[in-house]
CSV table of C-alpha atoms and ligand atoms in Angstrom, one decimal:
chain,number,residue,atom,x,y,z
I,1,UNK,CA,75.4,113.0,-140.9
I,2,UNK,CA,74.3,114.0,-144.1
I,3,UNK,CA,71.7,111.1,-144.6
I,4,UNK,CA,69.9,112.2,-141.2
I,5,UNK,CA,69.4,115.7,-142.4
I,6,UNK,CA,67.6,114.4,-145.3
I,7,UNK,CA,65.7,111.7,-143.5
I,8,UNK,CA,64.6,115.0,-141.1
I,9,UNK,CA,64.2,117.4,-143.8
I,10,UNK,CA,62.0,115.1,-145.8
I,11,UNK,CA,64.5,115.4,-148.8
I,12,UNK,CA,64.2,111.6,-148.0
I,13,UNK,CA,61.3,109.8,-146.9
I,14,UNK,CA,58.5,107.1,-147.3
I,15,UNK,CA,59.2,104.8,-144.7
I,16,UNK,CA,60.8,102.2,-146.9
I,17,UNK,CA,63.0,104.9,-148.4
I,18,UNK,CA,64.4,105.9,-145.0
I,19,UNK,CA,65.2,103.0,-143.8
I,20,UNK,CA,66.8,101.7,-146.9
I,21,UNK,CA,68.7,105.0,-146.6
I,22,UNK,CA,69.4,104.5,-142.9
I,23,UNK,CA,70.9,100.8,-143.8
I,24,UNK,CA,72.8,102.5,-146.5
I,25,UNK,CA,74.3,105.1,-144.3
I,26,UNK,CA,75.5,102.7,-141.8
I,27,UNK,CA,76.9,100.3,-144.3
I,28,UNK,CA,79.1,103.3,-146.0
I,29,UNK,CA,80.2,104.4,-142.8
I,30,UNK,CA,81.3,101.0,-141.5
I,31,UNK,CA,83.4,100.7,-144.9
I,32,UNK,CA,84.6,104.2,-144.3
I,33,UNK,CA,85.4,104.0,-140.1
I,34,UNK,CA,89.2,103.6,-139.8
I,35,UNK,CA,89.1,102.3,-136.3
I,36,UNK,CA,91.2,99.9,-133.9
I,37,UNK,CA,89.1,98.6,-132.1
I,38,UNK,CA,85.5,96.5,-132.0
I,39,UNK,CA,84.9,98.4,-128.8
I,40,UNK,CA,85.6,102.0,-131.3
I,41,UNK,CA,84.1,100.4,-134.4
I,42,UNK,CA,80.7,99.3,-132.4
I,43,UNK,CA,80.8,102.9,-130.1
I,44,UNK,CA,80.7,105.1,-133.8
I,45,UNK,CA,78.2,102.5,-135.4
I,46,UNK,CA,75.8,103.0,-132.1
I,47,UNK,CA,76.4,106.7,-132.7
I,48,UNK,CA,75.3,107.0,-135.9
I,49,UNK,CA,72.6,104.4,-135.2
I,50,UNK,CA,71.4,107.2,-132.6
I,51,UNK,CA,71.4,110.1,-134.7
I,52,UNK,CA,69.6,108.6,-137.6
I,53,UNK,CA,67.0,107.3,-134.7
I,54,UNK,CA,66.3,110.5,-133.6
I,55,UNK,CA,65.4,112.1,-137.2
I,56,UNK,CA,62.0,110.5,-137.8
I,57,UNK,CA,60.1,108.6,-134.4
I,58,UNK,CA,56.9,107.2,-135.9
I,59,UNK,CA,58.4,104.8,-138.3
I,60,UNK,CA,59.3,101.4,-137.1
I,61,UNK,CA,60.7,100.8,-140.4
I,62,UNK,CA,63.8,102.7,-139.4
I,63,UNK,CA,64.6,101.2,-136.2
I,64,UNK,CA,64.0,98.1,-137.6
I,65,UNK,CA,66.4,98.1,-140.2
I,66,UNK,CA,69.0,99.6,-138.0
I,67,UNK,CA,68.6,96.7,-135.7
I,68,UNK,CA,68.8,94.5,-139.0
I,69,UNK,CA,72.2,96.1,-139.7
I,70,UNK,CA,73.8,96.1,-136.4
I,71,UNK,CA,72.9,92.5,-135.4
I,72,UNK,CA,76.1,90.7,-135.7
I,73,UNK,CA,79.0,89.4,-133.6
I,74,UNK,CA,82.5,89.5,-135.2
I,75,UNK,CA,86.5,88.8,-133.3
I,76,UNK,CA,87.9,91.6,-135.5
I,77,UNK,CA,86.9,94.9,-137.1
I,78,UNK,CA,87.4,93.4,-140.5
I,79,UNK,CA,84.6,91.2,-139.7
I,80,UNK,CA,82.4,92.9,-138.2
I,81,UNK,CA,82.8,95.6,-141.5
I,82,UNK,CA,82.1,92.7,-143.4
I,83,UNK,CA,78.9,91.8,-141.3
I,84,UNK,CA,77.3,95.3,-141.5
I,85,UNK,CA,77.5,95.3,-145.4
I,86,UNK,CA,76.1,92.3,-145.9
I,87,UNK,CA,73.5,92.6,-143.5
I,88,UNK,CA,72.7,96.1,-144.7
I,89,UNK,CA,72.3,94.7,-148.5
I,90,UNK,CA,70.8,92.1,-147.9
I,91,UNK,CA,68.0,94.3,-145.8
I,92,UNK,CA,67.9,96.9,-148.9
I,93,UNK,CA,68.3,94.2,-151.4
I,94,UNK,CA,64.9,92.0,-149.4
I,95,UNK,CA,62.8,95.4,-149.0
I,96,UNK,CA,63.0,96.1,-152.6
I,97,UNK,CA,61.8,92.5,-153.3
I,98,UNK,CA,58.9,92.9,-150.8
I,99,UNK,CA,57.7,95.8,-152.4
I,100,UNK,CA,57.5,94.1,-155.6
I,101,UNK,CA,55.4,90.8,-154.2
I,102,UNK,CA,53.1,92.9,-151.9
I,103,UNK,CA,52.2,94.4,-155.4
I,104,UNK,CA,51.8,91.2,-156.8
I,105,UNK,CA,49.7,89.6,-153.8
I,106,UNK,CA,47.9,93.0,-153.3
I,107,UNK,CA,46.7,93.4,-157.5
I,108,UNK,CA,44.8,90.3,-157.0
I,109,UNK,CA,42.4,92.1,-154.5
I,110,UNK,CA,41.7,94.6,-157.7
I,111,UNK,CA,39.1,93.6,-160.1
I,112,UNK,CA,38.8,95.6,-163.3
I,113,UNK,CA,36.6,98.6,-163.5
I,114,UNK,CA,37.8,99.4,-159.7
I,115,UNK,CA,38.4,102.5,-158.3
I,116,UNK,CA,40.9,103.2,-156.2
I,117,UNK,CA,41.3,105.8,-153.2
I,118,UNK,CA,44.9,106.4,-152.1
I,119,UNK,CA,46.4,108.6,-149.8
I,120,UNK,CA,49.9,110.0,-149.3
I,121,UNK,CA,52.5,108.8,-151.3
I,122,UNK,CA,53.2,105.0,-150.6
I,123,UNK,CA,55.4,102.9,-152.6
I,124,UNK,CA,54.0,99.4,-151.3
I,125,UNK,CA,50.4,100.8,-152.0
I,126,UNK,CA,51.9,102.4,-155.3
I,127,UNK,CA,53.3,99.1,-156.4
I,128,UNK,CA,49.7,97.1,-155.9
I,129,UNK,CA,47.7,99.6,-158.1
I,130,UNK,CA,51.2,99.3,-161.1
I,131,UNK,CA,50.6,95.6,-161.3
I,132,UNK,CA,46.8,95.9,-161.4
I,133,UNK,CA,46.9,98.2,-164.1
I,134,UNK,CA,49.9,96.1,-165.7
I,135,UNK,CA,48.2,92.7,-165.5
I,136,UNK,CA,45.6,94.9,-168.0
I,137,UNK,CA,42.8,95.9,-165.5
I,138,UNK,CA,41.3,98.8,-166.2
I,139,UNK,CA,41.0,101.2,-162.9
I,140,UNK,CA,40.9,105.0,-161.8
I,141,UNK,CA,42.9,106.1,-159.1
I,142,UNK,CA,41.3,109.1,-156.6
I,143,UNK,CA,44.7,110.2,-154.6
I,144,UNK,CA,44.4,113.2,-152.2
I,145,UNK,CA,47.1,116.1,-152.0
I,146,UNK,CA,47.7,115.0,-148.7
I,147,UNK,CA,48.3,118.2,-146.9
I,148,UNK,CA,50.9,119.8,-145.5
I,149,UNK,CA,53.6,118.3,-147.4
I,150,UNK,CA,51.6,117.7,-150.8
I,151,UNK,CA,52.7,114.2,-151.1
I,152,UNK,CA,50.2,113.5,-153.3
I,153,UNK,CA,51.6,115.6,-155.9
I,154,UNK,CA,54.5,112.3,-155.8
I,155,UNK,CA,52.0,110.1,-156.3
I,156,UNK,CA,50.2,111.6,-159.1
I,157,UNK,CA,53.5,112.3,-160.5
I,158,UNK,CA,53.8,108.6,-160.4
I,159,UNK,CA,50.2,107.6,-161.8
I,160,UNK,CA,50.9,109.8,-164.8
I,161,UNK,CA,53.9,107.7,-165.5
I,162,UNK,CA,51.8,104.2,-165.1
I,163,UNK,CA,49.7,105.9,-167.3
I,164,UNK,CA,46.5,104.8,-164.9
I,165,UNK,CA,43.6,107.2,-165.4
I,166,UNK,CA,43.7,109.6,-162.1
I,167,UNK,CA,41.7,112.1,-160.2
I,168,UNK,CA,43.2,114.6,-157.9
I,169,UNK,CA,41.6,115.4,-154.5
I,170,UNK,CA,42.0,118.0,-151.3
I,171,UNK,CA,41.9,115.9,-148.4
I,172,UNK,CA,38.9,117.0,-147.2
I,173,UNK,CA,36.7,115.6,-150.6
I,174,UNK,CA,37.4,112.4,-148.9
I,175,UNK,CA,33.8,111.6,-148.2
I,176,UNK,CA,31.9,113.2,-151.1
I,177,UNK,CA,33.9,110.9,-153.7
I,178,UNK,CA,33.6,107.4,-150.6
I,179,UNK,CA,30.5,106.1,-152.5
I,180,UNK,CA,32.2,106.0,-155.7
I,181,UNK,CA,35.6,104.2,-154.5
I,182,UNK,CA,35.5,100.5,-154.5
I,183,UNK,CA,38.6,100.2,-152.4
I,184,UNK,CA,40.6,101.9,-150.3
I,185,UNK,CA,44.6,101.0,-150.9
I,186,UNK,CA,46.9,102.9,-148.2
I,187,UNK,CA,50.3,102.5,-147.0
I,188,UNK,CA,51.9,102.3,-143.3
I,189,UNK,CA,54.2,103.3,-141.0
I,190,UNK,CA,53.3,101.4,-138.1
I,191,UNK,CA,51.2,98.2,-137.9
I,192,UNK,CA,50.6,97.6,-134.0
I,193,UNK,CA,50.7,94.0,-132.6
I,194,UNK,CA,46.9,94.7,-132.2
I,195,UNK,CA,46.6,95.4,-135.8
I,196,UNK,CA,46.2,98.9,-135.8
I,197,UNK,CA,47.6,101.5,-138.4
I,198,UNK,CA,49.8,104.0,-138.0
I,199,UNK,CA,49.9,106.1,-141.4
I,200,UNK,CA,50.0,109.8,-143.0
I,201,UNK,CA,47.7,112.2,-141.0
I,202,UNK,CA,44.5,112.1,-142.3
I,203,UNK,CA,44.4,108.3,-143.1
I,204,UNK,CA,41.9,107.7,-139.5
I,205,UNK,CA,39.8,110.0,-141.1
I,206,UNK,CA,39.4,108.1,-144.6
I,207,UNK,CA,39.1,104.8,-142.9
I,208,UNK,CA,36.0,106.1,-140.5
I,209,UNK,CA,34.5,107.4,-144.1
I,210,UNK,CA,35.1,104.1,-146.2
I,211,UNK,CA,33.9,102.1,-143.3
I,212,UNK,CA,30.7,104.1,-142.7
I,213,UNK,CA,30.4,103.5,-146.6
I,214,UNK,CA,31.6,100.1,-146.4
I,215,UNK,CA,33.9,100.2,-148.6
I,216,UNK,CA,36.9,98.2,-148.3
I,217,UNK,CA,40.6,99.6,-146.9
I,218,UNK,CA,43.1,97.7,-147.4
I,219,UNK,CA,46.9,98.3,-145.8
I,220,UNK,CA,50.2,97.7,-148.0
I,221,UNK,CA,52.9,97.2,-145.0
I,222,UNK,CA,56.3,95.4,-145.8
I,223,UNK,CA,57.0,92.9,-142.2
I,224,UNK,CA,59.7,95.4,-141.2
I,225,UNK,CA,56.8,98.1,-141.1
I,226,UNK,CA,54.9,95.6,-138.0
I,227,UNK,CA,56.4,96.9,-134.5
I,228,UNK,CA,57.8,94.9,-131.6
I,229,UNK,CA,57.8,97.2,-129.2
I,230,UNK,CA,54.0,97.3,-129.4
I,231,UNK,CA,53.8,94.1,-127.6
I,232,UNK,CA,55.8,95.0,-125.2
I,233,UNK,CA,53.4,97.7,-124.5
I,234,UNK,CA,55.0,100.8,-126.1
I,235,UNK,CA,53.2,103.4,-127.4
I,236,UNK,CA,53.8,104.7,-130.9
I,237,UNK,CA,55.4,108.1,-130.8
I,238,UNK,CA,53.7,110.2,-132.9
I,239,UNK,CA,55.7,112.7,-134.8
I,240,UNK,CA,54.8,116.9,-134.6
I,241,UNK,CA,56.6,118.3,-137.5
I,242,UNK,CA,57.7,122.1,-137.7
I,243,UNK,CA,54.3,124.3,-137.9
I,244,UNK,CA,55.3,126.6,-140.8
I,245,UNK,CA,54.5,123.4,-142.4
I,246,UNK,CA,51.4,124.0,-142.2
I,247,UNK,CA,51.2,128.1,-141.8
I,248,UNK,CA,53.9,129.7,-143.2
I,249,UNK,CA,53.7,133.4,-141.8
I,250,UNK,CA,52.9,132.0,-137.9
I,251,UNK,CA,54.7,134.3,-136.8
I,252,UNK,CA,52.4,136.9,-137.5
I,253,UNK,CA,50.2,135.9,-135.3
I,254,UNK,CA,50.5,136.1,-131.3
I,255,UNK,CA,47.5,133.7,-129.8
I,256,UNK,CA,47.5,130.9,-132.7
I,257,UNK,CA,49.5,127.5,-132.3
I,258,UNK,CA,49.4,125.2,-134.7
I,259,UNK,CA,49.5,121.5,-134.6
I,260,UNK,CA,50.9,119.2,-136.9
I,261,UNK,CA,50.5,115.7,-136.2
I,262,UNK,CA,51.8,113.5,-139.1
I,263,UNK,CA,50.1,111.3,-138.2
I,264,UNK,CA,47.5,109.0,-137.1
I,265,UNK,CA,46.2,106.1,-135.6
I,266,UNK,CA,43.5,104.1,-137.3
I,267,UNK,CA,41.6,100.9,-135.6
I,268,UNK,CA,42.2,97.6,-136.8
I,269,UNK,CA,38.4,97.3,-136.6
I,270,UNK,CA,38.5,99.6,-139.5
I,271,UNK,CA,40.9,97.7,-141.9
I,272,UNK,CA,39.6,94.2,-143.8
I,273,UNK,CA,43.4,93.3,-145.1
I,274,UNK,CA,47.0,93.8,-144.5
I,275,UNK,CA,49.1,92.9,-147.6
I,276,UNK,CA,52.4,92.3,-146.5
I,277,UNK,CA,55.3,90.1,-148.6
I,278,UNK,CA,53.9,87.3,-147.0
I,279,UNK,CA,50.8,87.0,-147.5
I,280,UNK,CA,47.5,89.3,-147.2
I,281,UNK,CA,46.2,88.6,-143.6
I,282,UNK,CA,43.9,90.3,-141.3
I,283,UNK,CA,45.0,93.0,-139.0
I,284,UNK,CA,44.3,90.4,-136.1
I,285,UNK,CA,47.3,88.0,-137.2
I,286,UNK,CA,49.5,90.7,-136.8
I,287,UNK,CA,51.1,89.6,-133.5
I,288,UNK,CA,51.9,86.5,-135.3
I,289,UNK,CA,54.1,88.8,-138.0
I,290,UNK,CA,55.8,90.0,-135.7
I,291,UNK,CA,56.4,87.1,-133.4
I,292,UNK,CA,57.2,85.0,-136.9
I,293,UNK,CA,59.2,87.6,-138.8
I,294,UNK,CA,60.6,89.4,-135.9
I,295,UNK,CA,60.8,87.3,-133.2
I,296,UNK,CA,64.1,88.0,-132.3
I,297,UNK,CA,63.6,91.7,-132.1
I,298,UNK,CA,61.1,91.2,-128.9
I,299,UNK,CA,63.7,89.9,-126.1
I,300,UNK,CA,66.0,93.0,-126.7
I,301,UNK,CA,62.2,95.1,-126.4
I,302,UNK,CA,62.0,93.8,-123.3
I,303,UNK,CA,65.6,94.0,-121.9
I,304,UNK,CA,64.7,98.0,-123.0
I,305,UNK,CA,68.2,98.5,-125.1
I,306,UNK,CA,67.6,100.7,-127.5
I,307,UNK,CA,70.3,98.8,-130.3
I,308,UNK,CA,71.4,94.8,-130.2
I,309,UNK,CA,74.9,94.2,-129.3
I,310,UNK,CA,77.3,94.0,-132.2
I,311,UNK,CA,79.8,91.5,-130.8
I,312,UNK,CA,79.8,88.6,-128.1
V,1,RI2,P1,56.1,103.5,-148.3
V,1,RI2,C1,54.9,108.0,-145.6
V,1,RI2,O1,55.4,108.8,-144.7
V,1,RI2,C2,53.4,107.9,-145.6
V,1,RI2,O2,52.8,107.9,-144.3
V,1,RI2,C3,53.2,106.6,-146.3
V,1,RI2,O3,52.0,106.0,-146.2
V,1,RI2,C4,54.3,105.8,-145.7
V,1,RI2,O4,55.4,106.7,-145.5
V,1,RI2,C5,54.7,104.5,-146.4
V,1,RI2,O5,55.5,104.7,-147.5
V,1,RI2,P2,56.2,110.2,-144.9
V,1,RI2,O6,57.7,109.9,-145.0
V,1,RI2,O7,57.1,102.9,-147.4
V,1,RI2,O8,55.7,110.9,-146.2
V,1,RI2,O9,55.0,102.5,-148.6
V,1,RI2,O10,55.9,111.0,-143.7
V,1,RI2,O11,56.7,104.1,-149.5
């Protein structure tokens, strides 16, 4: 599937971009399946539901959203069509919006004359720092190049655009420029039912430094980013990606392996606020996210089914 190659490739990603472009996939294949039966129609939709899994295990926003798509019971195909579009709008159509509000709860944390230390390229940390600067606060924005993939090259990309005064960083600079950020603004790809962050390599690192500055770090996670399974005890897969990633020419060399996490766990001990669509809240309320927001998503956690049922 050609979504699933991009979603592995990186062609597509940010993990609100993948799993709109999961939700997508599924939607335009369930328009597109010429099927008989439910029993076909739901076999091909699990399928594909599979293979988009498999492309990028650290984000919970994927699964999520496929789950979003694929809950539904329908008596026909017709309806169960029907059910995966609208579920699969509505689930692009709501992420977009919670983009949007997250930046307009999270630019309230800004004050003007701030600056800002992001890393990575995040759109729900993106869109706080656009309505700061809109709302006419003046700030600076420190973004690192956040290596291997260069990420931050997007987000200055972006800046530039916003046109909010900018300074580029190698990762490493994090903690000679700490005592001259006044807040740390990150995105996520796992919030843990313990609070915790799971984020682009390297974040762990910059939330040790701003909290041995104290300086505060703040997370911008959409609800669909919070994950389930943690309470159910899972562990967060970390992904390894490909190590010419990171060296190119490896296979010049015979005794070297290379790692590549991408990436990393940070404490919630470490983070002051999550700003999610609804609301900013401490990492500790986190269980009540997802018990609130995805409640229903726990019981099929713990019956250990990978995707909900699409028909009764
Ligand atoms: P939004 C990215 O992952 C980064 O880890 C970033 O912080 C996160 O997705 C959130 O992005 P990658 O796909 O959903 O570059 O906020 O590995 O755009």
């Amino acid at each position: 599937m050609e979504t699933a190659r991009k979603i592995s490739s990186m062609e597509v990603r940010g993990a609100g971009r993948i799993a709109r472009a999961a939700a997508a996939a599924l939607r335009n294949l369930a328009v597109s399946l010429n099927v008989k039966t439910l029993e076909d129609f739901d076999s091909e939709m699990r399928k594909a539901a599979n293979i988009l899994l498999a492309t990028r295990p650290t984000a919970v926003s994927l699964s999520n959203a496929i789950r979003m798509v694929l809950r539904y019971s329908a008596d026909n195909v017709e309806e169960a069509k029907l059910a995966v579009i609208s579920n699969a709008n509505s689930f692009i159509e709501n992420s977009e919006k919670a983009v949007q509000r997250i930046g307009e709860i999270g630019a309230r944390r800004i004050r003007n004359g701030d600056t800002i230390l992001t890393h990575c390229n995040s759109m729900a940390a993106l869109s706080i720092i656009r309505e700061a600067s809109k709302s006419g606060k003046e700030i600076k924005v420190i973004a690192t190049e956040s290596r291997p993939r260069w990420q931050g090259r997007l987000t200055i990309g972006m800046l530039e655009e916003m046109g909010v005064e900018t300074e580029l960083i190698v990762d490493s600079a994090v903690r000679s420029m700490m005592n001259d950020v006044d807040l740390v603004v990150v995105g996520a790809d796992v919030i843990t039912a313990n609070g915790s962050l799971v984020n682009k390599i390297g974040t762990a690192q910059i939330a040790l430094c701003a909290h041995e500055a104290r300086t505060g770090f703040m997370v911008a996670a959409e609800t669909y980013k919070f994950s389930p399974q943690t309470i159910m005890g899972e562990l967060v897969q970390i992904e390894e990606r490909d190590p010419e990633e990171v060296l190119p020419d490896i296979s010049k060399y015979k005794h070297i392996r290379v790692r590549n996490p991408a990436f990393d766990v940070t404490p919630h001990s470490y983070i002051d606020i999550i700003c999610t669509e609804v609301g900013a809240i401490p990492p500790e309320m986190s269980y009540l996210i997802i018990k609130e927001k995805l409640g229903w998503e726990m019981d099929e956690a713990a019956l250990g089914s990978s995707l909900p049922c699409s028909y009764d």
